[in-house]
Amino acid sequence: IAGITQAPTSQILAAGRRMTLRCTQDMRHNAMYWYRQDLGLGLRLIHYSNTAGTTGKGEVPDGYSVSRANTDDFPLTLASAVPSQTSVYFCASSEFRASGRNNEQFFGPGTRLTVL
Amino acid sequence: AQKITQTQPGMFVQEKEAVTLDCTYDTSDQSYGLFWYKQPSSGEMIFLIYQGSYDEQNATEGRYSLNFQKARKSANLVISASQLGDSAMYFCAMREGRAQKLVFGQGTRLTINP
């Protein structure tokens, strides 16, 4: 079944540890995104990539890094986790169209991360 | 300034009634897109409906319609004949210009009572 997979499903992490959240899509979408969801704040964009080999910063990039070595994978790394990074993390992808119309974003199931 | 505002943190509606979820947006771009997503308690994000800024007619998808009032910068979601399964969080989002990024509102938690 086509879609987006994320791993792990959930994780409890000690502060200061390094963590990589994995995201893989099989829809051959050009664009991929990482969001965090916190209660009362909706989803906020962390980083994005419009095509393999390029990345950009979103609304809340500090403390996170990404890479886009190929079309399918878009890992998110927390170099040194802090408790404020406790959140639910969603990966998404969309088809990058020149007209920019109706390119809905497809979301993965999310990763629940707790930093203690 | 908040780009997307959803003023209703929670709503309670009787089953089979119609419900309107409010969304106002702020942009200076002429070209933009508005999206609604549903997030049930299981957590996944489900795309519901899209409205482009140049679309002259309001978007409809089954029981969902979008009441697009461009001059007022509002894009309210209307759910007709609500069902128990409509209970969920609903997010309004906007894409500006040629950028692919979405900006989300804080969401509205809709509860359908039997």
Coordinates of C-alpha atoms in Angstrom, one line a residue:
Chain A
I1 CA 0.0 0.0 0.0
A2 CA 1.4 3.4 -1.0
G3 CA 2.0 5.9 1.7
I4 CA 4.4 7.2 4.3
T5 CA 6.0 5.2 7.1
Q6 CA 7.6 6.6 10.2
A7 CA 9.8 4.9 12.7
P8 CA 9.8 4.6 15.6
T9 CA 6.1 4.8 16.6
S10 CA 7.0 6.1 19.9
Q11 CA 10.2 6.7 21.9
I12 CA 11.2 7.8 25.4
L13 CA 14.6 9.5 25.3
A14 CA 17.0 10.9 27.9
A15 CA 17.8 14.6 27.6
G16 CA 21.1 15.1 25.8
R17 CA 20.8 12.0 23.7
R18 CA 20.9 12.0 19.9
M19 CA 17.9 10.7 18.1
T20 CA 16.9 10.2 14.4
L21 CA 13.3 9.9 13.4
R22 CA 12.9 8.1 10.1
C23 CA 10.5 8.8 7.3
T24 CA 10.0 7.0 4.0
Q25 CA 7.5 7.5 1.3
D26 CA 6.8 5.4 -1.8
M27 CA 4.7 7.8 -3.8
R28 CA 7.7 9.4 -5.5
H29 CA 6.7 12.8 -4.2
N30 CA 9.3 15.6 -4.7
A31 CA 8.5 17.5 -1.6
M32 CA 8.7 16.3 2.0
Y33 CA 8.1 18.0 5.4
W34 CA 8.5 17.5 9.1
Y35 CA 6.0 19.0 11.5
R36 CA 5.6 18.8 15.3
Q37 CA 2.3 18.9 17.0
D38 CA 1.8 20.3 20.4
L39 CA -1.4 20.7 22.3
G40 CA -3.1 24.0 21.5
L41 CA -0.5 25.0 18.9
G42 CA -1.6 22.9 15.9
L43 CA 1.1 21.6 13.6
R44 CA 4.3 23.7 13.1
L45 CA 6.7 23.1 10.3
I46 CA 10.3 22.2 11.4
H47 CA 12.1 21.6 8.1
Y48 CA 11.1 20.9 4.5
S49 CA 12.6 19.7 1.2
N50 CA 11.2 20.6 -2.2
T51 CA 13.4 18.0 -4.0
A52 CA 16.2 15.6 -3.3
G53 CA 19.4 17.3 -2.4
T54 CA 17.7 20.5 -1.0
T55 CA 16.3 21.4 2.4
G56 CA 14.9 24.5 4.0
K57 CA 14.0 25.8 7.5
G58 CA 10.4 26.0 8.6
E59 CA 8.9 27.8 11.5
V60 CA 10.7 26.0 14.4
P61 CA 14.0 24.6 13.1
D62 CA 16.2 25.1 16.1
G63 CA 17.6 21.9 17.6
Y64 CA 16.7 19.8 14.5
S65 CA 18.5 18.9 11.3
V66 CA 17.4 17.0 8.2
S67 CA 18.9 15.5 5.1
R68 CA 17.5 14.5 1.7
A69 CA 19.9 12.1 0.0
N70 CA 17.2 10.6 -2.2
T71 CA 13.5 11.1 -3.1
D72 CA 12.1 8.5 -0.7
D73 CA 13.8 9.2 2.7
F74 CA 13.7 12.3 4.9
P75 CA 15.2 11.7 8.3
L76 CA 14.9 14.2 11.1
T77 CA 17.7 14.3 13.7
L78 CA 17.7 15.8 17.2
A79 CA 21.4 16.3 17.9
S80 CA 21.0 16.7 21.7
A81 CA 17.4 16.2 22.8
V82 CA 15.8 18.6 25.4
P83 CA 12.5 18.2 27.2
S84 CA 10.9 21.0 25.1
Q85 CA 11.2 18.7 22.1
T86 CA 8.6 16.3 23.6
S87 CA 6.0 16.2 21.0
V88 CA 4.3 14.2 18.2
Y89 CA 6.3 14.4 15.0
F90 CA 4.6 14.1 11.6
C91 CA 6.3 13.5 8.3
A92 CA 4.4 14.5 5.2
S93 CA 5.0 14.6 1.4
S94 CA 3.4 16.2 -1.6
E95 CA 3.8 16.3 -5.3
F96 CA 5.7 19.5 -6.2
R97 CA 3.7 21.0 -9.2
A98 CA 4.7 24.1 -11.1
S99 CA 1.2 25.5 -10.8
G100 CA 1.1 24.9 -7.1
R101 CA -2.5 24.0 -7.1
N102 CA -4.2 21.3 -5.1
N103 CA -1.0 19.6 -4.0
E104 CA -2.4 18.1 -0.8
Q105 CA 0.1 16.8 1.7
F106 CA -0.1 13.2 2.7
F107 CA 0.9 12.5 6.3
G108 CA 2.6 9.6 8.0
P109 CA 1.2 8.1 11.2
G110 CA 3.4 10.2 13.5
T111 CA 6.1 9.5 16.1
R112 CA 5.4 10.2 19.7
L113 CA 8.6 11.4 21.4
T114 CA 9.1 12.0 25.1
V115 CA 12.3 13.6 26.3
L116 CA 13.0 13.2 30.0
Chain B
A1 CA 0.6 37.9 13.1
Q2 CA -1.3 34.7 13.1
K3 CA -1.6 33.4 9.5
I4 CA -4.5 31.0 10.3
T5 CA -7.0 31.6 13.1
Q6 CA -9.5 29.0 14.3
T7 CA -11.5 30.7 17.0
Q8 CA -13.5 27.7 18.2
P9 CA -11.3 25.5 20.5
G10 CA -14.2 23.1 20.9
M11 CA -17.7 22.5 19.5
F12 CA -20.5 20.2 20.5
V13 CA -23.2 19.3 18.0
Q14 CA -26.1 16.9 17.9
E15 CA -25.9 14.1 15.4
K16 CA -27.5 14.8 12.0
E17 CA -27.2 18.6 12.5
A18 CA -25.0 20.7 10.2
V19 CA -21.9 22.3 11.7
T20 CA -19.7 25.1 10.6
L21 CA -16.1 25.3 11.7
D22 CA -14.6 28.8 11.3
C23 CA -11.3 29.6 9.8
T24 CA -9.8 33.1 8.9
Y25 CA -6.5 33.7 7.2
D26 CA -4.1 36.5 6.7
T27 CA -2.0 36.8 3.5
S28 CA -0.9 39.5 1.1
D29 CA -0.4 37.0 -1.7
Q30 CA -2.9 36.8 -4.6
S31 CA -2.3 33.1 -5.1
Y32 CA -2.9 30.8 -2.2
G33 CA -4.6 27.6 -1.3
L34 CA -6.7 26.6 1.7
F35 CA -7.0 23.1 3.1
W36 CA -8.9 21.3 5.8
Y37 CA -7.6 18.2 7.5
K38 CA -9.4 15.9 10.0
Q39 CA -7.5 14.3 12.9
P40 CA -9.4 11.5 14.7
S41 CA -8.4 10.2 18.1
S42 CA -6.2 7.6 16.3
G43 CA -3.9 10.5 15.3
E44 CA -3.6 10.3 11.5
M45 CA -4.1 13.4 9.4
I46 CA -6.8 13.0 6.8
F47 CA -7.2 15.5 3.9
L48 CA -10.8 16.7 3.5
I49 CA -11.1 19.6 1.0
Y50 CA -9.1 22.2 -0.9
Q51 CA -10.0 25.7 -2.1
G52 CA -7.8 27.7 -4.4
S53 CA -7.8 31.5 -4.2
Y54 CA -8.7 31.8 -7.9
D55 CA -11.5 29.3 -7.7
E56 CA -14.8 31.0 -8.3
Q57 CA -17.0 28.3 -6.8
N58 CA -16.9 26.9 -3.3
A59 CA -15.3 23.5 -3.0
T60 CA -17.5 20.5 -2.1
E61 CA -16.5 16.9 -1.3
G62 CA -19.4 14.8 -0.3
R63 CA -20.8 16.1 3.0
Y64 CA -18.0 18.6 3.2
S65 CA -18.2 22.1 1.7
L66 CA -16.0 25.1 2.1
N67 CA -17.7 28.5 2.5
F68 CA -15.0 30.7 0.9
Q69 CA -15.4 34.4 1.4
K70 CA -12.4 36.0 -0.1
A71 CA -13.0 39.6 0.8
R72 CA -13.5 38.6 4.5
K73 CA -10.5 36.2 4.3
S74 CA -12.5 33.3 5.7
A75 CA -12.7 29.7 4.6
N76 CA -15.2 28.0 6.9
L77 CA -15.8 24.2 6.7
V78 CA -19.4 23.1 6.6
I79 CA -20.3 19.5 7.5
S80 CA -23.8 18.6 6.6
A81 CA -25.8 15.9 8.4
S82 CA -23.1 15.2 11.0
Q83 CA -22.3 11.7 12.1
L84 CA -20.7 10.3 15.2
G85 CA -17.6 9.5 13.2
D86 CA -17.1 13.2 12.5
S87 CA -15.9 13.6 16.1
A88 CA -12.3 14.7 15.7
M89 CA -9.9 17.6 15.6
Y90 CA -10.2 19.7 12.5
F91 CA -7.3 21.9 11.2
C92 CA -7.4 24.6 8.6
A93 CA -4.2 25.3 6.7
M94 CA -2.9 27.7 4.1
R95 CA -0.3 27.5 1.3
E96 CA 0.9 30.8 0.0
G97 CA 2.1 31.6 -3.5
R98 CA 4.3 29.0 -5.1
A99 CA 5.6 27.7 -1.8
Q100 CA 4.6 24.2 -0.9
K101 CA 4.7 24.8 2.8
L102 CA 1.5 24.7 4.9
V103 CA 0.7 26.9 7.8
F104 CA -1.8 25.4 10.2
G105 CA -4.4 26.8 12.6
Q106 CA -4.6 25.6 16.2
G107 CA -7.5 23.4 15.4
T108 CA -11.1 22.9 16.6
R109 CA -12.2 19.8 18.5
L110 CA -15.6 18.7 17.2
T111 CA -17.7 16.4 19.3
I112 CA -20.9 14.9 17.8
N113 CA -23.4 13.8 20.4
P114 CA -25.9 11.0 19.7

